């Protein structure tokens, strides 16, 4: 099927993939072999089910770049292809073992040779070594070619690279599985039939042929391959590495710097980090557009080095934004509370703005900007639950303005964010109606209550280190004494309202308050050291008392989370 995306797809069996003299090369910079025992077990179970049902089994997509002369570059699928070649080797080894043990030696030796040519490769007449149909990446291929394909044991298993050890363990697993399945029959014809007709014919793939890496990216997010799938990070890495692969020195340098950057950001977070980094200077769209922008920017090794240098500098900040205790904040120690809050809020939208401001704002304005980010995020998302896309859009647009020098201070930044700063009336109304389940949002609830307590009492309690517990005035599991004030529907509606929550010492909460009636609890609250509890004085505790207390808490919150004009 041809499309204007330069992509061709078809359904093929393993026999069709490996047949007709085709060879497959995994690029030097592709990921190492990574399948684990659970992946091997799942695949083996699937193969065994094929022999029982006789039905085909779908193995997902393999993405290949046609290099001409029946040679293909493996963009996605190397984990499965490597594992299936190992299964073929395991079957072949058992057939050869049967021949060596005197079981129909001539027939079994011939079967082994035929299967080797079909699935593994051909033997060089001079060296008598097998030349593979599959070539793995630069880390794994020497072991794969010199040890596995030659049916040799490793010289020193303990000194194997981690991925080499996985390849060897995979071979041992499938060798044992094949032997267990056929030990009772010891019939080489059955083993050959198992490999040739069940595995190679019944395992089917969607083969996707692409012209270049960009075409691969257009299908990347639609892939549903089994096992350890190609990630966006892999694809971006492969493109960058391909630009410097002409020089071994450049490639090694790029690998080291890439490893340092991804160690800071985390592999799974790298695409998001890159998107944030690029959006500091220009508007970015989807991940697909991000890759297009990258290809448009990178055309020489120098471009790769310049980009990686920029990413390296920014990655230290990006990592620190998730770690308030990071040594990065030693020079900005007053920023730690705001970084911690933004992490608690699980916020990402603010990162391009902070990345743009770093190095452009002085320390005082940089810290103030982080405070503004935390307050706006709390008002707009945590309490008011407003449109996250609009929030991200406003922050990204401001990041570009900061990088261009049009916004130079935290106050100017706040002025530009006015549309995503809910005013006091909107914030107080949203806060007054908020419920937060203390089972799923316990840390956030404690943060809110501690901030209110600090404003009331003048203390400086840390919400993460305090031994204060969250007390439900109307208990989560109320006894008979509460039934007159709260119907089951009212209990469900009000038990997690902020107005029903307070702080209490752990001992008082566990031993005295618990599920007691309101009158008993009120006495415990008066003896508490927390102002939030001491101020509970309603004559009776019902829905209206909760609403009234929460309105009062909302007014206090309006002064706590506020950016003064």
XYZ file of C-alpha atoms in Angstrom:
565
model
C 0.000 0.000 0.000
C 1.631 3.209 -1.152
C 0.910 6.555 0.425
C 2.171 10.060 -0.011
C 4.050 9.613 3.255
C 6.655 7.378 1.551
C 5.488 4.433 3.654
C 4.668 0.934 2.389
C 3.078 -1.710 4.583
C 2.277 -5.391 4.159
C 1.560 -8.472 6.248
C 4.405 -10.989 6.243
C 5.411 -14.180 8.023
C 8.787 -14.811 9.606
C 9.617 -17.007 6.601
C 8.941 -14.098 4.268
C 11.042 -11.747 6.394
C 14.084 -14.042 6.408
C 13.622 -15.511 2.946
C 15.038 -14.643 -0.483
C 18.516 -13.675 0.742
C 17.440 -10.621 2.765
C 19.720 -9.226 5.470
C 18.903 -6.886 8.328
C 21.189 -4.465 10.121
C 20.466 -2.767 13.418
C 22.173 0.662 13.377
C 25.243 0.947 15.584
C 23.535 3.473 17.827
C 20.309 1.533 18.368
C 19.421 0.268 21.824
C 21.027 -2.881 23.181
C 19.142 -6.134 23.559
C 16.723 -5.625 26.444
C 14.173 -8.448 26.575
C 13.695 -9.994 30.001
C 12.602 -13.505 31.114
C 8.945 -12.464 31.227
C 9.180 -11.445 27.558
C 10.729 -14.799 26.620
C 8.092 -16.696 28.586
C 5.229 -14.779 26.968
C 6.582 -15.414 23.476
C 7.141 -19.118 24.165
C 3.593 -19.463 25.536
C 2.261 -17.813 22.380
C 4.255 -20.198 20.186
C 3.001 -23.215 22.114
C -0.590 -22.016 21.679
C -0.017 -21.769 17.913
C 0.805 -25.490 17.772
C -2.454 -26.281 19.569
C -4.780 -23.919 17.713
C -3.098 -23.843 14.305
C -4.050 -20.168 14.077
C -1.671 -17.321 13.160
C -0.334 -15.105 15.920
C 0.214 -11.385 15.359
C 3.636 -10.115 16.422
C 3.115 -6.400 15.821
C 4.932 -4.118 13.402
C 8.522 -4.111 12.221
C 9.709 -0.840 10.726
C 12.452 -1.148 8.123
C 14.359 1.268 5.956
C 15.139 -0.166 2.513
C 18.899 0.199 1.906
C 18.812 -1.562 -1.471
C 20.218 -4.924 -2.668
C 17.911 -6.838 -0.282
C 19.452 -5.052 2.704
C 17.276 -3.375 5.332
C 17.966 -1.123 8.312
C 15.894 -2.120 11.355
C 14.268 0.972 12.842
C 11.875 -0.923 15.116
C 11.661 -4.669 15.724
C 15.223 -5.622 16.583
C 14.243 -7.095 19.951
C 11.766 -9.504 18.357
C 13.970 -10.387 15.388
C 16.947 -11.110 17.644
C 14.825 -13.270 19.947
C 13.265 -15.230 17.093
C 16.690 -15.900 15.589
C 17.746 -17.250 19.010
C 14.722 -19.581 19.023
C 15.788 -20.818 15.584
C 19.299 -21.455 16.926
C 17.873 -23.382 19.881
C 15.879 -25.638 17.534
C 18.869 -26.141 15.252
C 21.153 -26.965 18.162
C 18.849 -29.712 19.379
C 18.628 -31.233 15.905
C 22.450 -31.177 15.657
C 22.687 -32.722 19.119
C 20.396 -35.555 18.008
C 22.657 -36.146 14.993
C 25.758 -36.197 17.207
C 24.038 -38.671 19.537
C 23.364 -41.070 16.658
C 19.680 -40.282 16.107
C 19.263 -40.392 12.293
C 22.576 -38.538 11.954
C 22.535 -37.960 8.194
C 18.940 -36.704 8.051
C 19.254 -34.537 11.151
C 22.546 -33.030 9.993
C 20.931 -32.123 6.693
C 17.910 -30.639 8.468
C 20.163 -28.513 10.655
C 22.083 -27.207 7.610
C 18.880 -26.327 5.731
C 17.445 -24.492 8.722
C 20.711 -22.649 9.264
C 20.669 -21.359 5.682
C 16.996 -20.395 6.004
C 17.040 -18.521 9.312
C 20.627 -17.808 10.307
C 22.810 -17.368 7.212
C 25.335 -19.094 5.024
C 28.676 -20.668 5.905
C 31.804 -19.103 4.422
C 33.702 -21.891 2.585
C 37.097 -20.508 3.675
C 36.539 -19.666 7.348
C 33.689 -22.174 7.828
C 31.938 -19.505 9.900
C 28.289 -18.571 9.507
C 27.481 -15.170 8.018
C 24.307 -13.861 9.573
C 21.079 -12.599 8.038
C 20.773 -10.332 11.089
C 23.391 -7.908 12.394
C 22.790 -6.342 15.808
C 24.068 -3.023 17.150
C 27.746 -2.389 17.837
C 27.482 -3.503 21.475
C 25.762 -6.819 20.822
C 26.821 -7.867 17.337
C 30.338 -9.138 18.156
C 28.932 -11.519 20.782
C 25.999 -12.482 18.576
C 28.201 -13.271 15.566
C 31.215 -14.829 17.280
C 29.482 -16.774 20.039
C 25.769 -17.405 19.477
C 25.888 -17.948 15.721
C 28.869 -20.288 16.065
C 27.079 -22.271 18.810
C 29.866 -21.583 21.309
C 29.726 -20.993 25.023
C 30.974 -17.624 26.335
C 34.593 -17.724 27.520
C 33.724 -15.846 30.741
C 30.053 -15.329 31.504
C 30.804 -12.965 34.391
C 32.543 -10.526 32.072
C 29.693 -10.271 29.591
C 28.093 -6.881 29.019
C 24.594 -6.735 30.564
C 22.852 -7.011 27.190
C 25.228 -9.803 26.065
C 24.302 -11.697 29.222
C 20.630 -11.264 28.327
C 21.270 -12.683 24.854
C 23.039 -15.682 26.371
C 20.322 -16.237 28.976
C 17.687 -16.004 26.227
C 19.491 -18.733 24.288
C 19.692 -20.909 27.407
C 15.982 -20.352 28.127
C 14.839 -21.332 24.626
C 17.322 -24.196 24.378
C 15.879 -25.648 27.596
C 12.305 -25.009 26.408
C 12.866 -26.760 23.065
C 14.598 -29.685 24.758
C 11.780 -30.069 27.281
C 9.177 -30.038 24.515
C 10.903 -32.642 22.311
C 12.964 -34.738 24.745
C 10.409 -37.538 24.839
C 10.137 -37.875 21.045
C 13.726 -36.951 20.064
C 12.507 -36.525 16.500
C 14.432 -34.055 14.350
C 11.638 -33.922 11.768
C 9.154 -32.756 14.429
C 11.552 -30.038 15.612
C 12.133 -28.848 12.046
C 8.398 -28.834 11.422
C 7.862 -26.893 14.674
C 10.283 -24.182 13.521
C 9.493 -24.144 9.819
C 5.712 -24.529 9.789
C 4.501 -23.325 13.172
C 6.888 -20.562 14.190
C 8.025 -19.252 10.813
C 4.648 -19.500 9.053
C 2.198 -18.708 11.867
C 3.988 -15.713 13.409
C 2.913 -12.744 11.299
C 4.032 -9.135 11.282
C 3.018 -5.853 9.782
C 6.097 -4.929 7.762
C 6.406 -1.177 7.335
C 8.984 0.032 4.814
C 9.954 3.687 5.136
C 12.232 5.869 3.102
C 13.818 7.812 5.980
C 13.707 8.502 9.724
C 11.060 11.186 9.362
C 8.711 8.748 7.643
C 9.384 6.347 10.513
C 8.318 8.994 12.981
C 4.972 9.450 11.277
C 4.093 5.825 12.068
C 5.917 5.576 15.373
C 3.046 6.463 17.706
C 0.684 4.010 15.953
C 2.911 1.021 16.557
C 1.691 -1.598 18.984
C 4.642 -3.926 19.035
C 5.125 -6.490 21.739
C 8.044 -6.436 24.147
C 10.383 -3.484 24.582
C 9.063 -1.073 21.965
C 10.974 1.712 20.318
C 10.455 4.951 22.233
C 10.417 8.541 21.037
C 13.738 8.962 22.806
C 15.254 6.117 20.762
C 14.128 7.654 17.508
C 15.506 11.090 18.359
C 18.757 9.556 19.550
C 19.111 7.497 16.387
C 18.708 10.550 14.192
C 21.338 12.534 16.108
C 23.774 9.623 16.160
C 23.298 9.032 12.447
C 24.514 12.574 11.774
C 27.906 11.906 13.400
C 28.346 8.228 12.523
C 30.975 9.033 9.876
C 33.548 9.597 12.618
C 34.095 7.059 15.367
C 35.509 9.788 17.640
C 32.491 12.043 17.063
C 30.104 9.155 17.631
C 31.773 8.191 20.925
C 31.704 11.810 22.117
C 28.031 12.121 21.167
C 27.188 8.876 22.953
C 28.848 10.044 26.167
C 27.112 13.401 26.122
C 23.768 11.799 25.260
C 24.156 9.382 28.174
C 24.878 12.264 30.561
C 21.865 14.258 29.369
C 19.407 11.369 29.492
C 20.735 10.349 32.910
C 19.732 13.808 34.123
C 16.317 13.993 32.454
C 15.414 10.313 32.447
C 14.949 8.431 29.187
C 11.152 8.510 29.286
C 11.113 12.255 30.008
C 13.621 13.234 27.339
C 11.128 13.990 24.506
C 9.168 16.245 26.856
C 12.397 17.911 27.982
C 13.440 18.499 24.381
C 10.023 19.928 23.581
C 10.291 22.312 26.535
C 13.802 23.283 25.478
C 12.807 24.077 21.895
C 9.633 25.902 22.923
C 11.769 28.423 24.793
C 12.760 29.866 21.425
C 9.784 29.076 19.214
C 6.307 27.627 19.233
C 6.289 23.843 19.124
C 3.428 21.577 18.204
C 3.095 17.821 18.425
C 5.969 15.420 18.922
C 5.887 14.742 15.167
C 6.368 18.457 14.450
C 9.104 18.492 17.053
C 11.032 15.889 15.077
C 10.541 17.880 11.876
C 11.933 20.959 13.591
C 14.900 18.971 14.791
C 15.633 17.602 11.319
C 15.364 21.109 9.912
C 17.873 22.386 12.437
C 20.402 19.534 12.325
C 22.369 18.863 9.153
C 26.031 18.647 10.249
C 27.966 17.135 13.158
C 28.569 20.661 14.476
C 24.798 21.184 14.669
C 24.534 18.020 16.758
C 27.293 19.140 19.131
C 25.781 22.626 19.509
C 22.356 21.174 20.304
C 23.751 18.673 22.813
C 25.774 21.419 24.534
C 22.594 23.483 24.929
C 20.643 20.486 26.180
C 23.385 19.578 28.637
C 23.311 23.024 30.230
C 19.529 23.033 30.479
C 19.255 19.424 31.684
C 20.782 20.291 35.054
C 17.981 22.800 35.680
C 15.342 20.425 34.311
C 16.400 17.688 36.724
C 16.516 20.125 39.629
C 12.927 21.218 38.964
C 11.863 17.734 40.072
C 14.238 17.637 43.052
C 13.917 20.494 45.542
C 16.889 19.141 47.509
C 19.164 19.157 44.440
C 22.472 20.955 44.929
C 21.502 23.163 41.987
C 19.367 25.174 44.424
C 22.290 25.971 46.726
C 22.539 29.374 45.041
C 18.751 29.777 45.036
C 17.839 28.262 48.396
C 14.763 30.490 48.766
C 13.329 28.852 45.665
C 13.212 25.355 47.177
C 9.691 25.700 48.713
C 8.215 26.782 45.384
C 9.949 23.981 43.482
C 8.599 21.539 46.025
C 5.075 22.913 45.619
C 5.204 22.718 41.830
C 6.396 19.125 42.101
C 3.508 18.382 44.469
C 1.101 19.904 41.948
C 2.621 17.673 39.225
C 3.066 20.743 37.060
C 5.005 20.772 33.798
C 3.562 23.751 31.960
C 5.817 26.236 33.754
C 9.120 24.587 32.815
C 9.739 26.326 29.451
C 9.252 29.692 31.169
C 11.673 28.886 33.979
C 14.178 27.441 31.497
C 13.958 30.670 29.492
C 14.380 32.846 32.591
C 17.404 30.948 33.910
C 20.485 32.986 33.077
C 18.370 35.905 31.872
C 16.751 36.929 35.172
C 18.848 37.820 38.191
C 18.570 35.518 41.230
C 15.881 37.569 42.988
C 13.647 37.717 39.921
C 14.266 34.045 39.131
C 13.123 33.027 42.630
C 10.150 35.390 42.459
C 9.147 33.898 39.125
C 9.079 30.408 40.646
C 6.815 31.684 43.419
C 4.469 33.211 40.845
C 4.410 29.919 38.933
C 3.452 28.034 42.102
C 0.692 30.469 43.097
C -0.810 30.650 39.604
C -0.718 26.878 39.257
C -2.421 26.414 42.629
C -5.155 28.940 41.874
C -5.747 27.989 38.248
C -5.309 24.188 38.214
C -5.350 22.749 41.728
C -8.297 24.726 43.075
C -10.176 26.124 40.076
C -9.450 23.155 37.760
C -9.388 25.365 34.671
C -8.207 24.554 31.147
C -4.708 23.039 31.286
C -4.107 23.629 27.567
C -4.707 27.345 27.923
C -2.345 27.483 30.885
C 0.391 25.721 28.912
C -0.173 27.993 25.926
C 0.203 31.171 27.999
C 3.361 29.950 29.719
C 4.936 28.819 26.422
C 4.204 32.150 24.732
C 5.737 33.977 27.677
C 8.830 31.737 27.510
C 9.471 32.943 23.955
C 9.053 36.571 25.056
C 11.562 36.038 27.863
C 14.086 34.383 25.543
C 13.736 37.285 23.112
C 14.387 39.815 25.882
C 10.930 41.397 25.721
C 10.118 40.371 29.314
C 12.940 40.962 31.790
C 11.509 40.719 35.316
C 9.175 38.525 37.334
C 6.646 41.382 37.637
C 6.572 41.799 33.864
C 6.061 38.054 33.546
C 3.137 38.141 35.994
C 1.550 41.005 34.058
C 1.666 38.831 30.917
C -0.014 35.934 32.774
C -2.991 37.900 34.054
C -5.495 35.839 32.046
C -4.544 32.639 33.901
C -4.515 34.160 37.392
C -8.013 33.643 38.837
C -9.110 36.689 40.851
C -9.988 36.404 44.532
C -13.717 36.008 43.930
C -13.279 33.123 41.491
C -10.598 31.475 43.641
C -12.592 31.774 46.892
C -15.737 30.404 45.248
C -13.815 27.414 43.868
C -12.039 26.790 47.171
C -15.354 26.969 49.070
C -16.764 24.030 47.097
C -13.654 21.831 46.910
C -13.525 18.190 47.977
C -10.243 16.264 48.065
C -10.177 12.560 48.798
C -7.603 12.085 51.530
C -6.870 8.568 50.346
C -5.619 9.661 46.918
C -4.566 13.266 47.656
C -3.320 12.989 51.223
C -0.113 14.944 50.700
C -1.902 17.773 48.896
C -4.537 18.006 51.633
C -1.865 18.153 54.335
C -0.055 20.871 52.365
C -3.205 22.998 52.159
C -4.108 22.539 55.824
C -0.557 23.291 56.995
C -0.402 26.473 54.905
C -3.682 27.653 56.453
C -2.447 26.693 59.921
C 0.741 28.689 59.447
C -1.256 31.755 58.461
C -3.563 31.424 61.478
C -0.907 30.611 64.078
C 2.133 32.430 62.733
C 4.091 29.155 62.861
C 6.360 27.758 60.150
C 5.315 24.096 60.066
C 6.693 22.011 57.201
C 3.931 19.966 55.576
C 6.346 17.143 54.699
C 8.033 16.737 58.085
C 5.230 17.571 60.522
C 3.767 14.765 62.611
C 0.324 16.340 62.280
C -2.360 14.019 60.973
C -5.442 14.795 58.904
C -8.545 14.570 61.033
C -12.002 14.071 59.508
C -14.446 15.833 61.800
C -17.281 13.834 60.264
C -15.482 10.449 60.303
C -14.880 8.394 57.190
C -16.584 5.515 59.016
C -19.170 7.228 61.234
C -20.951 5.519 64.084
C -24.607 5.675 65.084
C -24.264 9.107 66.734
C -23.623 10.753 63.345
C -26.666 9.338 61.528
C -29.020 12.091 62.746
C -26.839 14.837 61.253
C -25.758 13.125 58.030
C -27.699 10.851 55.697
C -25.636 8.394 53.645
C -25.838 10.794 50.689
C -24.726 13.728 52.865
C -21.856 11.698 54.268
C -20.631 10.906 50.753
C -20.960 14.558 49.720
C -19.273 16.149 52.746
C -16.740 13.757 54.302
C -13.915 14.945 52.016
C -14.875 18.608 51.862
C -11.971 20.773 53.077
C -14.301 22.299 55.664
C -14.579 18.872 57.269
C -10.829 18.440 57.594
C -8.392 19.714 60.200
C -4.978 18.977 61.703
C -4.571 17.001 64.904
C -1.737 15.422 66.833
C -1.396 11.728 65.971
C -2.033 10.487 69.527
C -5.131 12.653 69.940
C -6.435 11.555 66.548
C -5.941 7.859 67.143
C -6.793 7.545 70.834
C -9.306 10.338 71.479
C -10.990 11.634 68.345
C -11.258 8.692 65.968
C -14.928 7.932 65.281
C -16.203 9.703 68.390
C -19.221 11.990 68.382
C -18.888 15.701 67.678
C -19.144 16.847 71.299
C -16.326 14.556 72.354
C -14.221 15.608 69.389
C -14.751 19.299 70.047
C -13.189 18.930 73.484
C -10.170 17.192 71.943
C -9.831 20.016 69.406
C -9.721 22.658 72.137
C -6.752 20.872 73.684
C -4.877 20.683 70.363
C -1.873 22.864 69.590
C -3.240 23.578 66.098
C -5.222 26.782 65.583
C -7.239 25.145 62.808
C -8.685 22.728 65.373
C -8.935 25.164 68.271
C -11.192 27.395 66.150
C -13.809 24.671 65.610
C -16.668 25.848 67.795
C -19.939 25.240 65.927
C -22.804 24.183 68.178
C -23.457 21.130 66.043
C -21.695 19.591 63.079
C -23.767 19.229 59.942
C -23.605 20.161 56.251
C -24.154 23.857 56.919
C -21.385 23.963 59.543
C -18.982 22.399 57.024
C -19.967 24.910 54.351
C -19.516 27.828 56.743
C -16.098 26.667 57.927
C -14.935 26.064 54.364
C -15.990 29.578 53.322
C -13.888 30.928 56.167
C -10.936 28.754 55.120
C -11.355 29.986 51.534
C -11.045 33.625 52.593
C -7.843 32.813 54.466
C -6.587 30.876 51.425
C -7.197 33.934 49.275
C -4.574 35.790 51.299
C -2.138 32.859 51.471
C -1.993 32.104 47.735
C -1.973 35.642 46.398
C 0.260 37.731 44.164
C -0.119 41.356 45.188
C -0.614 43.895 42.444
